[in-house]
CSV table of C-alpha atoms in Angstrom, one decimal:
chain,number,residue,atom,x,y,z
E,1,UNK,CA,15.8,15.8,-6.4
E,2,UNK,CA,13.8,17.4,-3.2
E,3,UNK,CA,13.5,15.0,-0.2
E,4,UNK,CA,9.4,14.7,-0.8
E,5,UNK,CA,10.0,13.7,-4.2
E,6,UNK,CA,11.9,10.4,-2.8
E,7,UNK,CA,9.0,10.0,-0.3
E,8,UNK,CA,6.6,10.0,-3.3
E,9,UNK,CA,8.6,7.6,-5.0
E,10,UNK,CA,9.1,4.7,-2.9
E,11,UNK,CA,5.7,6.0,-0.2
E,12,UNK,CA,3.0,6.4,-3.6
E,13,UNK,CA,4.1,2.9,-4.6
E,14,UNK,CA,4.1,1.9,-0.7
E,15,UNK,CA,0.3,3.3,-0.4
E,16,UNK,CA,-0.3,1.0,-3.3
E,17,UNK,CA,1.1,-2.3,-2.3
E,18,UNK,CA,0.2,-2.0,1.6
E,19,UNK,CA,-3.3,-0.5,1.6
E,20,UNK,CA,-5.2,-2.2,-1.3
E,21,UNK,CA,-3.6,-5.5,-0.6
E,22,UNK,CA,-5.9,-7.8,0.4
E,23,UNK,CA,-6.5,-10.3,3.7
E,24,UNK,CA,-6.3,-13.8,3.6
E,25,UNK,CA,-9.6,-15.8,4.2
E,26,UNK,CA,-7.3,-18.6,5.3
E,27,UNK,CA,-6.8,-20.1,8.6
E,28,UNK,CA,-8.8,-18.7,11.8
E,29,UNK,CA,-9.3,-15.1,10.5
E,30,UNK,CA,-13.1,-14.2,10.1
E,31,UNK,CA,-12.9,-11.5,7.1
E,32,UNK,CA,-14.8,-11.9,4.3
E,33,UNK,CA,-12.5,-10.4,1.8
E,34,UNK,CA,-14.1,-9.1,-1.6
E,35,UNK,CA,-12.3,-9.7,-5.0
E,36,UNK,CA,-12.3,-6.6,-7.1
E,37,UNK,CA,-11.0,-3.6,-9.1
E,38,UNK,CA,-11.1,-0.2,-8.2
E,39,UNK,CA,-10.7,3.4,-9.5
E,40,UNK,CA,-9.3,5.9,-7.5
E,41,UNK,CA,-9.0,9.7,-8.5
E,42,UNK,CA,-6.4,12.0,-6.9
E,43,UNK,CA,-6.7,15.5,-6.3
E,44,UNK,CA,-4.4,18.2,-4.4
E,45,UNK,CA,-5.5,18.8,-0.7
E,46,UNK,CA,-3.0,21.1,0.2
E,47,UNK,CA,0.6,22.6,-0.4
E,48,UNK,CA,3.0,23.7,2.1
E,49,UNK,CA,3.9,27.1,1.7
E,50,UNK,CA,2.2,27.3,-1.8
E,51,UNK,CA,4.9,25.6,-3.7
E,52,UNK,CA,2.5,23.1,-5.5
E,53,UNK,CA,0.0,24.8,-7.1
E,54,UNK,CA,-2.1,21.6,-9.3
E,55,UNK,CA,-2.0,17.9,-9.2
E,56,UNK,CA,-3.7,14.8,-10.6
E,57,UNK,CA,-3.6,11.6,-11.2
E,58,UNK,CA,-4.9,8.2,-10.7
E,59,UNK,CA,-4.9,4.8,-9.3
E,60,UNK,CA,-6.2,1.3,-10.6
E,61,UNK,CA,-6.2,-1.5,-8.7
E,62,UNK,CA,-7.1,-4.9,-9.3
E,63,UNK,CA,-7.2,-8.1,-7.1
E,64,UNK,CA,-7.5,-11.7,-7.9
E,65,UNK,CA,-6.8,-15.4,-6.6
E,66,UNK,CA,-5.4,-18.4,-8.2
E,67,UNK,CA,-6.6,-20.5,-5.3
E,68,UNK,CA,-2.8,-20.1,-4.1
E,69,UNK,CA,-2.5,-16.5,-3.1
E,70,UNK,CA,-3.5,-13.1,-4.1
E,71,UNK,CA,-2.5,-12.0,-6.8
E,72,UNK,CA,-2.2,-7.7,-7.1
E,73,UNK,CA,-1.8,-5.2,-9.8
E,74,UNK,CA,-1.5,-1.6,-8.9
E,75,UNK,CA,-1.0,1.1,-11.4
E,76,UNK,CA,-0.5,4.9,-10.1
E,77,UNK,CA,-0.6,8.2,-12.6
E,78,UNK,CA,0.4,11.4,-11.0
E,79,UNK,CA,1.3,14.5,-12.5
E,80,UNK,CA,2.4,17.5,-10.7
E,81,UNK,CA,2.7,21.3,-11.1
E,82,UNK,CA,4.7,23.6,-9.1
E,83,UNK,CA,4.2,27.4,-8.6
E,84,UNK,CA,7.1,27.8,-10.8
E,85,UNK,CA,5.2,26.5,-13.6
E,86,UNK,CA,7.8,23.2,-13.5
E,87,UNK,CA,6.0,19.8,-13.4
E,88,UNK,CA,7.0,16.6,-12.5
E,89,UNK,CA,5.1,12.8,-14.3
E,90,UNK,CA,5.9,9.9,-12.8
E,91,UNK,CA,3.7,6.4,-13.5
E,92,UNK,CA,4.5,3.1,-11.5
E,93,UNK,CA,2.7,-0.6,-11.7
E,94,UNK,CA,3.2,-3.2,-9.1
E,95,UNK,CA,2.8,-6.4,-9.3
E,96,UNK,CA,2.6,-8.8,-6.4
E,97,UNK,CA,1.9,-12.3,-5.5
E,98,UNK,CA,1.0,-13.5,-1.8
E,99,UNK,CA,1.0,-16.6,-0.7
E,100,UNK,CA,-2.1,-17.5,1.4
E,101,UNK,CA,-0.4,-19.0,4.4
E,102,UNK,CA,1.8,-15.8,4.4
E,103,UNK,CA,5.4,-17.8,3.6
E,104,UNK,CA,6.1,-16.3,0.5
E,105,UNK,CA,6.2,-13.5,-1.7
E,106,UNK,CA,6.7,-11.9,-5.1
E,107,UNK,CA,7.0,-8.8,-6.5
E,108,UNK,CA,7.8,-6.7,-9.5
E,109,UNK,CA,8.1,-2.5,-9.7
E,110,UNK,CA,8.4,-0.6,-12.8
E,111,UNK,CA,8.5,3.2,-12.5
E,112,UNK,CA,8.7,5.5,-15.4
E,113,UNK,CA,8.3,9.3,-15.7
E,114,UNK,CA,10.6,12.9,-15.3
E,115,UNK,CA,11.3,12.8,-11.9
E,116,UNK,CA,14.0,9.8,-12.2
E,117,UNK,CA,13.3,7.8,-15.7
E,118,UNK,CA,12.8,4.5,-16.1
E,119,UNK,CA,13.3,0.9,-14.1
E,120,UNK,CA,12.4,-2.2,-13.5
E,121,UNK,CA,12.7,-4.5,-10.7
E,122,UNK,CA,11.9,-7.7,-9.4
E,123,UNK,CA,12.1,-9.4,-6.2
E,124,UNK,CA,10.7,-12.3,-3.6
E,125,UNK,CA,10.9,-13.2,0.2
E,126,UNK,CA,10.2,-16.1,1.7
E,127,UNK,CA,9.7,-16.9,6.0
E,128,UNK,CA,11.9,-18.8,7.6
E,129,UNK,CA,11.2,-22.1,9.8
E,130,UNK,CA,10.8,-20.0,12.8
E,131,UNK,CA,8.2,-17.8,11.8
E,132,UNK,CA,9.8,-14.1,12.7
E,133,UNK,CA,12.4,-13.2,10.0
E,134,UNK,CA,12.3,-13.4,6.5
E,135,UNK,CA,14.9,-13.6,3.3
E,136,UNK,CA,13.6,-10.6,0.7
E,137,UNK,CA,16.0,-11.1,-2.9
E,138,UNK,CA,16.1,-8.6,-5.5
E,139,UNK,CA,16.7,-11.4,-8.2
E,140,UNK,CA,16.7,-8.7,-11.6
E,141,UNK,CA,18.6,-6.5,-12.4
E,142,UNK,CA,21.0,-7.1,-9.7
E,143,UNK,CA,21.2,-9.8,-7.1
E,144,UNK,CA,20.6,-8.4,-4.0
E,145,UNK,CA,19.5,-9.9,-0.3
E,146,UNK,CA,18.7,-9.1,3.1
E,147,UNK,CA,17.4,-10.9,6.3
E,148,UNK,CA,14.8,-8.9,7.9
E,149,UNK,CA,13.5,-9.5,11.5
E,150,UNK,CA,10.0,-9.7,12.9
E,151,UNK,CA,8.7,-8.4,9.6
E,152,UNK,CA,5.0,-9.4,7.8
E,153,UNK,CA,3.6,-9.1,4.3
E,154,UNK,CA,1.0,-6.2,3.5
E,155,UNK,CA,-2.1,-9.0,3.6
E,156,UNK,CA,-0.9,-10.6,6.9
E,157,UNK,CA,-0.7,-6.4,8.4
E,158,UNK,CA,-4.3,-5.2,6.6
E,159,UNK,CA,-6.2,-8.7,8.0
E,160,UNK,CA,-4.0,-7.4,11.7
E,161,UNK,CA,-5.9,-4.2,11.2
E,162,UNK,CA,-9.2,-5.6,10.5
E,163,UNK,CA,-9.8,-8.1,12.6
E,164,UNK,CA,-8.1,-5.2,15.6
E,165,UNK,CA,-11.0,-3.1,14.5
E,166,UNK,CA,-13.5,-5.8,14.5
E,167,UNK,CA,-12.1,-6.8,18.2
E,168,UNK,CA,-12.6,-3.0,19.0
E,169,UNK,CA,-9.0,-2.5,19.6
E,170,UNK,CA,-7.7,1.2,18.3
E,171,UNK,CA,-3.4,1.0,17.9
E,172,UNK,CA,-1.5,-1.5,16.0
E,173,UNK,CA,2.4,-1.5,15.8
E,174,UNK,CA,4.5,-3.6,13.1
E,175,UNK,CA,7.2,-4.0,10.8
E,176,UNK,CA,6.1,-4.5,6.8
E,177,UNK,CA,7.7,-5.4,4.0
E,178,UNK,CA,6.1,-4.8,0.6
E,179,UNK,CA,8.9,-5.1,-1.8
E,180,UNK,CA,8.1,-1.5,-3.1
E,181,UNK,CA,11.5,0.2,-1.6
E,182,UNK,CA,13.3,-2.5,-2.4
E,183,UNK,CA,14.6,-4.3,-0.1
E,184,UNK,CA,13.8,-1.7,2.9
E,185,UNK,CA,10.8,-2.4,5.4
E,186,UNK,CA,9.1,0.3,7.4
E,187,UNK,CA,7.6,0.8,11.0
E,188,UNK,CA,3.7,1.4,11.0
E,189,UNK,CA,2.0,2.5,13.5
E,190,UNK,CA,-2.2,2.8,13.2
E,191,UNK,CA,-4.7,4.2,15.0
E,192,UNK,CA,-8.3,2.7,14.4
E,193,UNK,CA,-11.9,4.4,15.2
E,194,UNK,CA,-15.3,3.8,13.7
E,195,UNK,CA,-16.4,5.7,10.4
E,196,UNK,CA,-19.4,7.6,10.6
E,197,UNK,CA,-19.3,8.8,6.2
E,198,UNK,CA,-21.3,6.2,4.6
E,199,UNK,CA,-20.6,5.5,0.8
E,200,UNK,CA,-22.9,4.9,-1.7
E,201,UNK,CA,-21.3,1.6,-3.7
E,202,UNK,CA,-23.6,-1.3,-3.5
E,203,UNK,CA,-21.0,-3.2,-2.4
E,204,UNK,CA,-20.1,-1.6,1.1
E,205,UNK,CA,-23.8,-1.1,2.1
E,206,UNK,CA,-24.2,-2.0,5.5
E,207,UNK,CA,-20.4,-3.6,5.7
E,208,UNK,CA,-18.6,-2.1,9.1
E,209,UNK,CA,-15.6,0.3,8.2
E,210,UNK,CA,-13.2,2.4,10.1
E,211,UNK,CA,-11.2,5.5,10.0
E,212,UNK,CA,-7.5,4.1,10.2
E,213,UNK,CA,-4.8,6.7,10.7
E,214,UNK,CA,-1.0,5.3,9.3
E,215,UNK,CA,2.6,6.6,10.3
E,216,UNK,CA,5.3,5.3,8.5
E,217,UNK,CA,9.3,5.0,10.1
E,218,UNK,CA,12.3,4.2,8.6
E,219,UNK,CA,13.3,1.3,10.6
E,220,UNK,CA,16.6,2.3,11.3
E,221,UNK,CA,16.1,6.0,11.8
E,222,UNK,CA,16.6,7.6,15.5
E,223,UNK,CA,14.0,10.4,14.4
E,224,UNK,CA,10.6,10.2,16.1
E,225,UNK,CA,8.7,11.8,13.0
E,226,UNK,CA,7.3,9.4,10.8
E,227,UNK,CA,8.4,10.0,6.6
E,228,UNK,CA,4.8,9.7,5.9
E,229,UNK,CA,1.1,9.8,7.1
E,230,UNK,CA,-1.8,8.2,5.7
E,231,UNK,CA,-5.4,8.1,6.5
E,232,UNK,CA,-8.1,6.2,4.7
E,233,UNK,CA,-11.3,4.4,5.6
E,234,UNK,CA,-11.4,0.5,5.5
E,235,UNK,CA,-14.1,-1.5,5.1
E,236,UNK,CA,-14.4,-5.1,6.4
E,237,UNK,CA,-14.5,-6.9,3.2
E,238,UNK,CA,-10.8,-5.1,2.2
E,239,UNK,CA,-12.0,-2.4,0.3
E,240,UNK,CA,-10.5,0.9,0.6
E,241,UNK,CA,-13.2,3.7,-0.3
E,242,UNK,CA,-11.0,7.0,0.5
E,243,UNK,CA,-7.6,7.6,1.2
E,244,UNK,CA,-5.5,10.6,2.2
E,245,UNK,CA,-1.6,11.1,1.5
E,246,UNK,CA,0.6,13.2,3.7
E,247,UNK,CA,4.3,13.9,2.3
E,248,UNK,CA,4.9,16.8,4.6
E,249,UNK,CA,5.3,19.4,1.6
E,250,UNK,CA,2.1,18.6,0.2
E,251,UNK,CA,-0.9,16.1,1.0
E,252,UNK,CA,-3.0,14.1,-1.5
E,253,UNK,CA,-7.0,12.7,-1.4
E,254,UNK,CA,-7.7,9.6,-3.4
E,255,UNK,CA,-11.9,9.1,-3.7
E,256,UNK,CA,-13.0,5.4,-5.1
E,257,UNK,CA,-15.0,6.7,-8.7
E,258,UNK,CA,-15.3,2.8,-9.5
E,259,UNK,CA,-15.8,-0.6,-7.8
E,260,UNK,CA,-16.1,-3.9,-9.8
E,261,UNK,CA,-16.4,-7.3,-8.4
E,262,UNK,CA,-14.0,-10.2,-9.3
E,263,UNK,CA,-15.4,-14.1,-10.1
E,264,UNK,CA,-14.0,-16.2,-7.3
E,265,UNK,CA,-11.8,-18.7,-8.7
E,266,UNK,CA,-13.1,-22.3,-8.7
E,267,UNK,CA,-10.7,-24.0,-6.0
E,268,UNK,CA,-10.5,-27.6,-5.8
C-alpha cells in the first residue's frame, strides 16, 4: 500500500468528521449554527509527477439534533485512476454523536472498497472531571483504550475557529480527536483570513465566511511537515461551501452542488 493511500484512508474520513461537524449553540458561544445536508463533488486538482491521471467521487453529509447533541452522518465515494491504468474504490460512512456540553462522544467507521476491504468499527470518549484529558474506547470489534491529553472533539475545534474568525484572530493551535483513526488524535494548526468568493446558495447570502487553511501532525512525530493540508471556506452558520485536499502525491477540490435545511428539533 503507498504511504498516500494510508493518508486517504484515515485523512478523507478525518476531512469528514472534523470539517462538516458542527458547533454547539450551547453555553456563551454566539454561532448561529444551521442544520443541514449537503452534496459535495470531488474532482482531481492535481497529481504529482503525473501518476494519477482521473478521480471522482463524492461526499454527503447530513447533520441533526436530538436536543442532546449533534448527531453526524458522513458518507464519502472516491474512485481513483492511476497512469498505469490501475484504480483504487474505497467508500467510508461515519457516524458520530456529540454531546452539547462537549463531555462525550460516539462514533462508528465502516470502510469498504479495493484498497484494504472491509471494517467496521465503533468507539466513544468521554472528559474527565478536570476538563483536559479524555478516555477514547474502541468498544467493537476489539476492546481497546487510551487516555489522551489536552485534546477536544471536532464541534468544540470548528466553534474555536469561528468564533477566532469572528474575533478577527488568524492562527489556531489544538489537539483533536474525531474517532476516525481510531484511537489516534492529530495536531492542527489553522490559519484564518476573510473570503472574498461569494456563493450563490440562498442560505449563505450575506453570512460572514473565511478562507481557513488546515495542517495536520501526527502528535507524536518529530517531523515538522504536516501528513496533510486542507483548505476550505467556512461560513458562520457551520456550513462548509468548498474544500480543498492536499495528500502530498495528489490534491483534491470538493465544490457544495447541494444544500438542504434541517427542521430544528422541538426541545423541551
Amino acid at each position: 500500500m503507498r504511504k498516500w493511500q494510508k493518508k486517504v484512508i484515515c485523512l478523507s474520513a478525518s476531512v469528514m468528521a472534523l470539517l462538516f461537524s458542527q458547533v454547539s449553540t450551547a453555553g456563551q458561544n454566539s454561532v448561529d449554527l444551521l442544520l443541514h445536508k449537503a452534496t459535495y463533488d470531488l474532482r482531481l486538482n492535481s497529481s504529482y509527477q503525473g501518476a494519477i491521471s482521473s478521480m471522482g467521487g463524492q461526499i454527503e453529509y447530513d447533520l441533526t439534533s436530538d436536543c442532546r447533541g449533534w448527531l453526524m452522518t458522513n458518507e464519502l465515494e472516491m474512485n481513483v485512476v492511476y497512469s498505469t491504468g490501475q484504480s483504487m474504490q474505497m467508500d467510508l460512512k461515519i457516524n458520530t454523536w456529540e454531546a452539547l456540553d462537549g463531555q462525550r462522544y460516539r462514533f462508528t467507521v465502516l470502510q469498504d472498497g479495493n484498497l484494504s476491504g472491509k471494517s467496521r468499527y465503533i468507539g466513544k470518549s468521554s472528559r474527565e472531571i478536570s476538563g483536559k484529558n479524555v478516555l477514547a474506547e474502541i468498544t467493537e470489534p476489539e476492546q481497546q483504550s487510551v487516555e489522551l491529553k489536552d485534546v477536544i472533539y471536532p464541534s468544540a475545534f470548528l466553534k474555536d475557529i469561528i468564533l477566532a474568525a469572528q474575533d478577527g484572530e488568524t492562527a489556531l493551535n489544538r489537539t483533536v480527536f474525531d474517532g476516525t483513526a481510531e484511537l489516534e488524535a492529530f495536531k492542527v494548526s489553522a490559519i484564518i483570513l476573510p473570503n472574498t468568493e461569494d456563493d450563490n446558495a440562498s442560505e449563505l447570502k450575506g453570512k460572514m465566511s473565511w478562507k481557513v487553511f488546515l495542517a495536520f501532525y501526527e502528535v507524536n512525530s518529530k517531523s515538522t511537515l504536516p501528513i496533510q493540508e486542507q483548505t476550505l471556506t467556512l461560513y458562520e452558520n457551520g456550513v462548509v461551501s468548498a474544500i480543498d485536499l492536499d495528500f502530498g502525491d495528489f490534491s483534491v477540490k470538493g465544490k457544495l452542488t447541494g444544500l438542504e435545511v434541517n427542521s430544528a428539533p422541538q426541545c423541551g
